[in-house]
Short mmCIF file of N, CA, C and O in Angstrom, two decimals:
data_model
loop_
_atom_site.label_atom_id
_atom_site.label_comp_id
_atom_site.label_asym_id
_atom_site.label_seq_id
_atom_site.Cartn_x
_atom_site.Cartn_y
_atom_site.Cartn_z
N MET V 132 0.99 -1.29 -0.05
CA MET V 132 0.06 0.09 0.16
C MET V 132 0.77 1.32 0.08
O MET V 132 2.05 1.36 0.71
N GLU V 133 0.56 2.17 -0.73
CA GLU V 133 1.49 3.50 -0.82
C GLU V 133 0.18 4.74 -0.85
O GLU V 133 -0.84 4.47 -1.04
N PHE V 134 0.90 5.63 0.04
CA PHE V 134 -0.08 6.73 -0.02
C PHE V 134 1.08 8.11 0.19
O PHE V 134 2.19 7.99 0.32
N ILE V 135 0.59 9.43 -0.56
CA ILE V 135 1.46 10.42 -0.49
C ILE V 135 0.93 11.33 0.23
O ILE V 135 -0.55 11.96 0.49
N LEU V 136 1.78 11.95 1.24
CA LEU V 136 1.29 12.98 2.18
C LEU V 136 2.22 14.05 2.20
O LEU V 136 3.54 13.88 2.54
N ASN V 137 1.83 15.40 1.98
CA ASN V 137 2.63 16.53 1.94
C ASN V 137 3.90 16.28 0.87
O ASN V 137 5.17 16.72 1.39
N ASN V 138 3.75 15.60 -0.21
CA ASN V 138 4.76 15.26 -1.13
C ASN V 138 5.62 14.33 -0.69
O ASN V 138 6.78 14.14 -1.30
N ILE V 139 5.38 13.53 0.35
CA ILE V 139 6.16 12.37 0.76
C ILE V 139 5.48 11.13 0.56
O ILE V 139 4.34 11.05 0.80
N LYS V 140 6.01 10.20 -0.25
CA LYS V 140 5.60 8.79 -0.42
C LYS V 140 6.10 8.00 0.61
O LYS V 140 6.96 7.77 1.18
N TYR V 141 4.86 7.38 1.43
CA TYR V 141 4.77 6.24 2.23
C TYR V 141 4.47 5.02 1.65
O TYR V 141 3.39 4.76 0.81
N GLN V 142 5.25 3.98 1.97
CA GLN V 142 5.01 2.67 1.60
C GLN V 142 4.66 1.71 2.97
O GLN V 142 5.67 1.70 3.61
N ILE V 143 3.69 0.87 2.90
CA ILE V 143 3.31 -0.04 4.14
C ILE V 143 3.40 -1.36 3.38
O ILE V 143 2.54 -1.55 2.32
N SER V 144 4.14 -2.17 4.15
CA SER V 144 4.00 -3.61 3.24
C SER V 144 2.80 -4.34 3.90
O SER V 144 2.23 -4.08 4.82
N ASP V 145 2.19 -5.38 3.12
CA ASP V 145 1.17 -6.07 3.48
C ASP V 145 1.46 -7.03 4.89
O ASP V 145 0.75 -6.98 5.64
N MET V 146 2.74 -7.39 5.11
CA MET V 146 2.98 -8.07 6.26
C MET V 146 3.19 -6.88 7.54
O MET V 146 2.64 -7.43 8.58
N GLU V 147 3.36 -5.85 7.35
CA GLU V 147 3.41 -4.81 8.39
C GLU V 147 1.74 -4.57 8.70
O GLU V 147 1.54 -4.58 9.87
N VAL V 148 0.72 -4.63 7.90
CA VAL V 148 -0.39 -4.54 7.91
C VAL V 148 -0.97 -5.77 8.74
O VAL V 148 -1.65 -5.80 9.82
N PHE V 149 -0.36 -6.84 8.36
CA PHE V 149 -0.82 -8.18 8.93
C PHE V 149 -0.53 -8.26 10.45
O PHE V 149 -1.25 -8.47 11.32
N VAL V 150 0.71 -7.93 10.67
CA VAL V 150 1.20 -7.75 12.09
C VAL V 150 0.49 -6.86 12.85
O VAL V 150 0.06 -7.22 14.12
N ALA V 151 0.17 -5.72 12.30
CA ALA V 151 -0.54 -4.66 12.98
C ALA V 151 -2.13 -5.29 13.29
O ALA V 151 -2.58 -5.03 14.45
N TYR V 152 -2.72 -5.99 12.50
CA TYR V 152 -3.97 -6.44 12.66
C TYR V 152 -3.78 -7.60 13.95
O TYR V 152 -4.56 -7.57 14.73
N LEU V 153 -2.69 -8.57 13.79
CA LEU V 153 -2.50 -9.24 15.29
C LEU V 153 -2.33 -8.53 16.36
O LEU V 153 -3.04 -8.95 17.32
N LEU V 154 -1.81 -7.29 16.46
CA LEU V 154 -1.57 -6.65 17.50
C LEU V 154 -3.02 -6.04 18.12
O LEU V 154 -3.22 -6.01 19.24
N VAL V 155 -3.68 -5.49 17.13
CA VAL V 155 -4.88 -5.20 17.43
C VAL V 155 -6.05 -5.89 18.01
O VAL V 155 -6.50 -5.82 19.02
N ASP V 156 -5.95 -7.25 17.30
CA ASP V 156 -6.90 -8.34 17.63
C ASP V 156 -6.51 -8.72 19.28
O ASP V 156 -7.23 -8.89 19.84
N LYS V 157 -5.08 -8.79 19.46
CA LYS V 157 -4.81 -8.93 20.77
C LYS V 157 -5.26 -7.98 21.68
O LYS V 157 -5.68 -8.31 23.06
N TYR V 158 -5.00 -6.74 21.26
CA TYR V 158 -5.35 -5.45 22.41
C TYR V 158 -6.90 -5.82 22.79
O TYR V 158 -7.44 -5.68 23.85
N PHE V 159 -7.79 -6.01 21.59
CA PHE V 159 -9.14 -6.10 21.86
C PHE V 159 -9.65 -7.28 22.84
O PHE V 159 -10.78 -7.15 23.18
N GLU V 160 -8.67 -8.24 23.05
CA GLU V 160 -9.12 -9.38 23.71
C GLU V 160 -9.40 -9.14 25.32
O GLU V 160 -10.17 -9.51 26.01
N SER V 161 -8.62 -7.87 25.61
CA SER V 161 -8.99 -7.43 26.96
C SER V 161 -9.74 -6.09 27.14
O SER V 161 -9.76 -5.33 28.19
N SER V 162 -10.49 -5.81 25.97
CA SER V 162 -11.03 -4.72 25.76
C SER V 162 -12.67 -4.91 26.06
O SER V 162 -13.10 -5.79 26.13
N LYS V 163 -13.28 -3.67 26.42
CA LYS V 163 -14.84 -3.97 26.77
C LYS V 163 -15.67 -4.10 25.38
O LYS V 163 -16.82 -4.39 25.47
N TYR V 164 -15.07 -3.89 24.04
CA TYR V 164 -15.70 -3.81 22.96
C TYR V 164 -15.27 -5.20 22.41
O TYR V 164 -14.41 -5.62 22.38
N ASP V 165 -16.45 -5.54 21.82
CA ASP V 165 -16.53 -6.87 21.02
C ASP V 165 -15.73 -6.84 19.46
O ASP V 165 -16.56 -6.78 18.68
N VAL V 166 -14.60 -6.64 19.50
CA VAL V 166 -13.81 -6.44 18.11
C VAL V 166 -13.11 -7.71 18.12
O VAL V 166 -12.12 -8.11 18.74
N HIS V 167 -13.24 -8.37 16.89
CA HIS V 167 -12.47 -9.50 16.71
C HIS V 167 -12.31 -9.73 15.17
O HIS V 167 -13.38 -9.46 14.53
N PHE V 168 -11.13 -10.23 14.73
CA PHE V 168 -11.06 -10.22 13.23
C PHE V 168 -10.75 -11.73 13.19
O PHE V 168 -9.83 -12.43 13.24
N ASP V 169 -11.89 -12.36 12.63
CA ASP V 169 -12.13 -13.61 12.18
C ASP V 169 -11.04 -14.46 11.34
O ASP V 169 -10.48 -15.51 11.50
N PHE V 170 -10.67 -13.57 10.40
CA PHE V 170 -9.52 -14.06 9.27
C PHE V 170 -8.07 -14.33 10.08
O PHE V 170 -7.27 -15.09 9.52
N LEU V 171 -7.98 -13.97 11.57
CA LEU V 171 -6.79 -14.39 12.02
C LEU V 171 -6.85 -15.40 13.03
O LEU V 171 -5.78 -15.60 13.77
N ASP V 172 -7.97 -16.09 13.12
CA ASP V 172 -8.06 -17.17 13.94
C ASP V 172 -7.01 -18.33 13.74
O ASP V 172 -6.56 -19.04 14.78
N ASP V 173 -6.55 -18.53 12.68
CA ASP V 173 -5.55 -19.54 12.46
C ASP V 173 -4.02 -19.06 12.83
O ASP V 173 -3.40 -19.84 12.72
N TYR V 174 -4.10 -17.76 13.29
CA TYR V 174 -2.87 -17.32 13.46
C TYR V 174 -2.45 -17.09 14.84
O TYR V 174 -2.06 -15.93 15.36
N LYS V 175 -3.00 -17.59 15.84
CA LYS V 175 -3.09 -17.43 17.38
C LYS V 175 -1.95 -17.99 18.08
O LYS V 175 -1.87 -17.81 19.25
N LYS V 176 -1.13 -18.70 17.44
CA LYS V 176 0.09 -19.55 17.95
C LYS V 176 1.19 -18.79 17.73
O LYS V 176 1.30 -17.69 17.13
N GLU V 177 2.29 -19.47 17.79
CA GLU V 177 3.66 -18.76 17.49
C GLU V 177 3.56 -18.79 15.89
O GLU V 177 3.54 -19.88 15.12
N LEU V 178 4.10 -17.69 15.45
CA LEU V 178 3.92 -17.66 14.14
C LEU V 178 5.48 -17.93 13.26
O LEU V 178 6.40 -17.81 13.84
N THR V 179 5.20 -18.57 12.07
CA THR V 179 6.47 -18.75 11.29
C THR V 179 6.46 -17.82 10.35
O THR V 179 5.60 -16.95 9.76
N PHE V 180 7.54 -17.93 9.40
CA PHE V 180 7.54 -16.90 8.34
C PHE V 180 6.39 -17.16 7.32
O PHE V 180 6.23 -16.22 6.77
N GLU V 181 6.19 -18.49 7.19
CA GLU V 181 5.28 -18.75 6.22
C GLU V 181 3.76 -18.15 6.66
O GLU V 181 3.03 -18.07 5.61
N ASP V 182 3.59 -18.19 8.02
CA ASP V 182 2.29 -17.58 8.33
C ASP V 182 2.27 -16.24 7.97
O ASP V 182 1.39 -15.67 7.68
N LEU V 183 3.40 -15.55 8.48
CA LEU V 183 3.48 -13.99 8.01
C LEU V 183 3.20 -13.75 6.44
O LEU V 183 2.53 -12.74 6.10
N THR V 184 3.81 -14.61 5.65
CA THR V 184 3.79 -14.71 4.22
C THR V 184 2.08 -14.80 3.70
O THR V 184 1.57 -13.98 2.96
N GLU V 185 1.81 -15.69 4.42
CA GLU V 185 0.23 -16.28 4.11
C GLU V 185 -0.70 -15.03 4.52
O GLU V 185 -1.61 -14.78 4.01
N GLY V 186 -0.48 -14.72 5.62
CA GLY V 186 -1.05 -13.48 6.43
C GLY V 186 -1.09 -12.28 5.61
O GLY V 186 -2.13 -11.44 5.51
N SER V 187 0.03 -12.01 4.80
CA SER V 187 0.02 -10.63 4.18
C SER V 187 -0.71 -10.59 2.91
O SER V 187 -1.37 -9.85 2.68
N LYS V 188 -1.07 -12.02 2.55
CA LYS V 188 -1.82 -12.24 1.39
C LYS V 188 -3.32 -11.80 1.79
O LYS V 188 -4.24 -11.36 1.08
N LEU V 189 -3.54 -12.24 3.02
CA LEU V 189 -5.00 -12.08 3.64
C LEU V 189 -5.61 -10.65 3.45
O LEU V 189 -6.37 -10.16 3.33
N VAL V 190 -4.46 -9.71 4.10
CA VAL V 190 -4.87 -8.45 4.28
C VAL V 190 -4.56 -7.35 3.07
O VAL V 190 -5.00 -6.31 3.04
N ARG V 191 -4.00 -8.12 2.23
CA ARG V 191 -3.71 -7.11 0.91
C ARG V 191 -5.03 -6.42 0.14
O ARG V 191 -4.70 -4.95 0.02
N ASP V 192 -6.01 -7.03 0.14
CA ASP V 192 -7.27 -6.17 -0.31
C ASP V 192 -8.01 -5.53 0.73
O ASP V 192 -9.15 -4.95 0.67
N LEU V 193 -7.67 -5.75 2.22
CA LEU V 193 -8.51 -4.89 3.36
C LEU V 193 -8.29 -3.51 3.21
O LEU V 193 -7.29 -3.01 2.92
N ASN V 194 -9.22 -2.81 3.51
CA ASN V 194 -9.14 -1.09 3.47
C ASN V 194 -9.46 -0.82 4.89
O ASN V 194 -10.76 -0.72 5.36
N PHE V 195 -8.28 -0.61 5.62
CA PHE V 195 -8.37 -0.13 6.94
C PHE V 195 -8.37 1.42 7.30
O PHE V 195 -8.59 1.99 8.29
N ILE V 196 -8.21 2.19 6.06
CA ILE V 196 -8.22 3.63 6.09
C ILE V 196 -9.67 4.10 5.76
O ILE V 196 -10.16 4.00 4.54
N ASN V 197 -10.69 4.43 6.55
CA ASN V 197 -11.83 4.79 6.39
C ASN V 197 -11.64 6.16 5.55
O ASN V 197 -10.88 7.18 5.94
N PRO V 198 -12.40 6.44 4.52
CA PRO V 198 -12.54 7.69 3.86
C PRO V 198 -12.78 9.01 4.44
O PRO V 198 -12.50 10.07 4.23
N ASN V 199 -13.37 8.68 5.58
CA ASN V 199 -13.58 9.88 6.51
C ASN V 199 -12.73 10.08 7.54
O ASN V 199 -12.50 10.98 8.42
N PHE V 200 -11.38 9.36 7.43
CA PHE V 200 -10.27 9.82 8.03
C PHE V 200 -9.47 10.85 7.65
O PHE V 200 -9.55 10.63 6.42
N LYS V 201 -8.78 11.69 8.32
CA LYS V 201 -7.85 12.46 7.60
C LYS V 201 -6.51 12.29 8.28
O LYS V 201 -6.41 12.15 9.44
N ILE V 202 -5.50 11.93 7.34
CA ILE V 202 -4.19 11.96 7.71
C ILE V 202 -3.44 13.24 7.38
O ILE V 202 -3.32 13.49 6.38
N ASP V 203 -2.56 13.70 8.28
CA ASP V 203 -1.92 15.00 8.10
C ASP V 203 -0.57 14.54 8.86
O ASP V 203 -0.39 13.67 9.75
N GLN V 204 0.44 15.70 8.43
CA GLN V 204 1.62 15.56 9.07
C GLN V 204 1.57 16.42 10.44
O GLN V 204 1.25 17.54 10.33
N HIS V 205 1.96 15.95 11.64
CA HIS V 205 2.14 16.66 12.53
C HIS V 205 3.27 17.65 12.63
O HIS V 205 4.10 17.42 11.78
N PRO V 206 3.43 18.83 13.11
CA PRO V 206 4.66 19.72 12.95
C PRO V 206 5.74 19.19 13.45
O PRO V 206 6.72 19.53 12.73
N ASN V 207 5.97 17.76 14.18
CA ASN V 207 7.13 17.31 14.39
C ASN V 207 7.57 16.21 13.34
O ASN V 207 8.66 15.66 13.55
N GLY V 208 6.78 15.98 12.57
CA GLY V 208 6.94 14.88 11.49
C GLY V 208 6.41 13.69 11.72
O GLY V 208 6.23 13.10 10.68
N ASN V 209 5.54 13.56 12.67
CA ASN V 209 4.70 12.43 12.98
C ASN V 209 3.42 12.67 12.33
O ASN V 209 3.26 13.62 11.51
N PHE V 210 2.48 11.79 12.62
CA PHE V 210 1.19 11.76 12.07
C PHE V 210 0.01 12.41 12.96
O PHE V 210 0.39 12.45 14.12
N LEU V 211 -0.88 13.13 12.18
CA LEU V 211 -2.09 13.81 12.88
C LEU V 211 -3.23 13.03 12.29
O LEU V 211 -3.35 13.10 10.90
N ILE V 212 -3.90 12.06 13.11
CA ILE V 212 -4.98 11.22 12.50
C ILE V 212 -6.21 11.82 13.00
O ILE V 212 -6.63 12.03 14.03
N SER V 213 -7.20 12.39 12.11
CA SER V 213 -8.51 12.80 12.40
C SER V 213 -9.71 12.04 12.05
O SER V 213 -9.72 11.67 11.02
N TYR V 214 -10.80 12.20 12.88
CA TYR V 214 -12.12 11.56 12.67
C TYR V 214 -13.04 12.19 13.11
O TYR V 214 -13.09 12.48 14.27
N GLN V 215 -14.11 12.97 12.30
CA GLN V 215 -14.97 13.69 12.74
C GLN V 215 -14.40 14.77 13.83
O GLN V 215 -13.45 15.69 13.43
N SER V 216 -14.61 14.87 15.07
CA SER V 216 -14.01 16.02 15.90
C SER V 216 -12.96 15.39 16.67
O SER V 216 -12.27 16.18 17.52
N LEU V 217 -12.70 14.15 16.41
CA LEU V 217 -11.52 13.45 17.18
C LEU V 217 -9.97 13.93 16.32
O LEU V 217 -10.09 13.60 15.10
N ARG V 218 -8.96 14.07 17.13
CA ARG V 218 -7.60 14.24 16.67
C ARG V 218 -6.85 13.55 17.49
O ARG V 218 -6.82 13.80 18.72
N PHE V 219 -5.99 12.79 17.00
CA PHE V 219 -4.93 11.89 17.54
C PHE V 219 -3.38 12.37 16.93
O PHE V 219 -3.16 12.40 15.77
N LYS V 220 -2.78 13.07 18.02
CA LYS V 220 -1.78 13.84 17.44
C LYS V 220 -0.51 13.09 17.89
O LYS V 220 -0.32 12.16 18.73
N ASP V 221 0.71 13.64 17.12
CA ASP V 221 2.01 12.94 17.52
C ASP V 221 1.93 11.29 17.18
O ASP V 221 2.60 11.04 18.12
N ILE V 222 1.35 10.90 16.38
CA ILE V 222 1.34 9.41 16.35
C ILE V 222 2.51 8.93 15.46
O ILE V 222 2.93 9.41 14.19
N TYR V 223 3.33 8.11 16.06
CA TYR V 223 4.64 7.71 15.25
C TYR V 223 4.24 6.85 13.98
O TYR V 223 3.12 6.11 13.85
N MET V 224 5.05 6.60 13.11
CA MET V 224 5.14 5.97 11.75
C MET V 224 4.59 4.52 12.05
O MET V 224 3.86 3.89 11.29
N ALA V 225 5.54 4.08 13.17
CA ALA V 225 5.24 2.55 13.63
C ALA V 225 3.69 2.19 14.17
O ALA V 225 3.49 0.99 14.16
N GLU V 226 3.36 3.10 14.82
CA GLU V 226 1.93 3.01 15.47
C GLU V 226 0.79 3.43 14.68
O GLU V 226 -0.25 3.03 14.89
N ALA V 227 1.09 4.18 13.39
CA ALA V 227 -0.14 4.66 12.83
C ALA V 227 -1.17 3.62 12.15
O ALA V 227 -2.30 3.68 11.93
N ILE V 228 -0.34 2.52 11.48
CA ILE V 228 -1.28 1.33 11.17
C ILE V 228 -2.45 0.93 12.08
O ILE V 228 -3.47 0.73 12.00
N GLY V 229 -1.79 0.54 13.47
CA GLY V 229 -2.43 -0.06 14.30
C GLY V 229 -3.53 0.94 14.90
O GLY V 229 -4.78 0.65 14.92
N VAL V 230 -3.23 2.38 14.80
CA VAL V 230 -4.14 3.18 15.26
C VAL V 230 -5.37 3.26 14.23
O VAL V 230 -6.44 3.44 14.61
N LEU V 231 -4.97 3.42 12.86
CA LEU V 231 -6.11 3.40 12.15
C LEU V 231 -6.88 2.08 11.95
O LEU V 231 -8.09 2.29 11.69
N ILE V 232 -6.45 1.05 12.26
CA ILE V 232 -7.03 -0.17 12.25
C ILE V 232 -7.98 -0.20 13.55
O ILE V 232 -9.42 -0.41 13.11
N VAL V 233 -7.53 0.33 14.65
CA VAL V 233 -8.59 0.51 15.98
C VAL V 233 -9.69 1.44 15.49
O VAL V 233 -10.70 1.10 15.90
N LEU V 234 -9.18 2.52 14.96
CA LEU V 234 -10.11 3.66 14.90
C LEU V 234 -11.15 3.24 13.88
O LEU V 234 -12.60 3.54 14.03
N ASN V 235 -11.00 2.58 12.67
CA ASN V 235 -11.77 1.89 11.81
C ASN V 235 -12.77 0.80 12.43
O ASN V 235 -14.01 0.75 12.19
N ALA V 236 -12.20 -0.03 13.17
CA ALA V 236 -13.06 -1.03 13.99
C ALA V 236 -14.08 -0.45 14.64
O ALA V 236 -15.23 -0.82 14.73
N LEU V 237 -13.38 0.72 15.53
CA LEU V 237 -14.60 1.23 16.56
C LEU V 237 -15.47 2.04 15.83
O LEU V 237 -16.74 2.13 16.31
N SER V 238 -15.07 2.73 14.78
CA SER V 238 -16.08 3.63 13.95
C SER V 238 -17.35 2.80 13.27
O SER V 238 -18.39 3.38 12.84
N GLU V 239 -17.09 1.49 13.09
CA GLU V 239 -17.85 0.92 12.31
C GLU V 239 -18.59 -0.21 13.29
O GLU V 239 -19.32 -1.03 12.83
N LEU V 240 -18.41 -0.13 14.53
CA LEU V 240 -18.87 -1.11 15.47
C LEU V 240 -20.31 -0.86 15.72
O LEU V 240 -20.87 0.28 15.46
N ARG V 241 -21.08 -1.98 15.83
CA ARG V 241 -22.54 -1.82 15.89
C ARG V 241 -22.81 -2.83 17.16
O ARG V 241 -22.43 -3.92 17.26
N PRO V 242 -23.75 -2.32 18.13
CA PRO V 242 -24.18 -1.13 18.27
C PRO V 242 -22.99 0.14 18.22
O PRO V 242 -22.09 0.00 18.92
N ALA V 243 -23.35 1.29 17.69
CA ALA V 243 -22.20 2.20 17.51
C ALA V 243 -21.96 3.02 18.92
O ALA V 243 -22.93 2.80 19.96
N ILE V 244 -20.80 3.38 19.25
CA ILE V 244 -20.47 4.04 20.39
C ILE V 244 -20.12 5.45 20.30
O ILE V 244 -20.02 5.92 18.92
N THR V 245 -20.08 6.09 21.19
CA THR V 245 -19.93 7.39 21.11
C THR V 245 -18.55 7.79 20.72
O THR V 245 -17.66 6.96 20.93
N LEU V 246 -18.47 9.45 20.05
CA LEU V 246 -17.09 9.73 19.80
C LEU V 246 -16.04 9.72 20.97
O LEU V 246 -14.94 9.24 20.99
N GLU V 247 -16.72 10.04 21.99
CA GLU V 247 -15.71 10.05 23.34
C GLU V 247 -15.51 8.68 23.69
O GLU V 247 -14.24 8.51 24.12
N ASP V 248 -16.12 7.78 23.52
CA ASP V 248 -15.75 6.06 23.91
C ASP V 248 -14.69 5.90 22.84
O ASP V 248 -13.65 5.28 23.08
N ILE V 249 -14.76 6.36 21.49
CA ILE V 249 -13.78 5.99 20.58
C ILE V 249 -12.64 6.61 20.97
O ILE V 249 -11.31 6.02 20.82
N ARG V 250 -12.57 7.93 21.24
CA ARG V 250 -11.33 8.64 21.65
C ARG V 250 -10.59 8.05 22.86
O ARG V 250 -9.51 7.64 22.84
N LEU V 251 -11.48 7.48 24.03
CA LEU V 251 -10.82 7.07 25.07
C LEU V 251 -10.01 5.64 24.66
O LEU V 251 -9.12 5.38 25.21
N GLU V 252 -10.84 4.91 23.99
CA GLU V 252 -10.14 3.68 23.60
C GLU V 252 -9.06 3.84 22.51
O GLU V 252 -8.19 3.03 22.71
N VAL V 253 -8.98 4.74 21.58
CA VAL V 253 -7.83 4.89 20.72
C VAL V 253 -6.59 5.24 21.39
O VAL V 253 -5.58 4.69 21.47
N ASP V 254 -7.11 6.18 22.52
CA ASP V 254 -5.81 6.74 23.50
C ASP V 254 -5.32 5.70 24.23
O ASP V 254 -4.00 5.49 24.34
N ASN V 255 -6.16 4.80 24.69
CA ASN V 255 -5.80 3.65 25.57
C ASN V 255 -5.12 2.60 24.75
O ASN V 255 -3.75 2.32 25.16
N PHE V 256 -5.38 2.68 23.58
CA PHE V 256 -4.65 1.66 22.64
C PHE V 256 -3.11 2.23 22.46
O PHE V 256 -2.09 1.33 22.61
N ILE V 257 -3.13 3.51 22.04
CA ILE V 257 -1.76 4.14 21.63
C ILE V 257 -0.80 4.08 23.10
O ILE V 257 0.13 3.89 23.08
N GLN V 258 -1.56 4.22 24.35
CA GLN V 258 -0.76 4.35 25.41
C GLN V 258 -0.25 2.82 25.70
O GLN V 258 0.87 2.49 26.06
N THR V 259 -0.92 1.98 25.41
CA THR V 259 -0.74 0.38 25.80
C THR V 259 0.42 -0.09 24.85
O THR V 259 1.26 -0.67 25.32
N GLN V 260 0.52 0.52 23.47
CA GLN V 260 1.34 0.16 22.66
C GLN V 260 2.74 0.81 22.95
O GLN V 260 3.79 0.10 22.76
N ARG V 261 2.55 2.23 23.24
CA ARG V 261 3.86 2.81 23.60
C ARG V 261 4.51 2.37 24.74
O ARG V 261 5.64 2.08 24.76
N LYS V 262 3.76 1.83 25.68
CA LYS V 262 4.25 1.37 26.84
C LYS V 262 4.99 -0.08 26.59
O LYS V 262 6.14 -0.54 27.13
N LYS V 263 4.64 -1.00 25.64
CA LYS V 263 5.24 -2.22 25.26
C LYS V 263 6.20 -2.14 24.27
O LYS V 263 7.38 -2.69 24.46
N PHE V 264 6.34 -1.12 23.24
CA PHE V 264 7.25 -1.02 22.21
C PHE V 264 8.15 0.27 22.39
O PHE V 264 9.43 0.05 21.95
N ILE V 265 7.88 1.01 23.27
CA ILE V 265 8.59 2.24 23.15
C ILE V 265 9.45 2.47 24.39
O ILE V 265 10.64 2.53 24.62
N THR V 266 8.66 2.35 25.58
CA THR V 266 9.30 2.34 26.80
C THR V 266 9.53 0.96 27.61
O THR V 266 10.39 0.91 28.59
N GLY V 267 8.90 0.13 27.01
CA GLY V 267 9.28 -1.08 27.52
C GLY V 267 9.96 -2.34 27.52
O GLY V 267 10.09 -3.17 28.19
#
């Protein structure tokens, strides 16, 4: 997947997207929201390279960037992701895919939840991931 933002071309591999879906699915196991990606059920064990290759094919045609999302560059070079009145600032490139997947899943959740609930859950996801991968 490729996209251009402020004349900068970004590329995201299908394998990165697959791994992000795995992280998001794992996150939602302990969430109060019933979000689950059925196509990941066969990948709940220790992953092999073949699993990653196969999984990358599964996500190739998934669209996790809702047309209602706005992705801008934050003044420090990271991302600013917006949805309706919500703004998630200073999102690192490595966490942006997961944030977009969480935001998309929550925005499509039925019964619908409030924007404030979405904000709280996305913020919690960001903090959880940063504790694991950045400070951790």
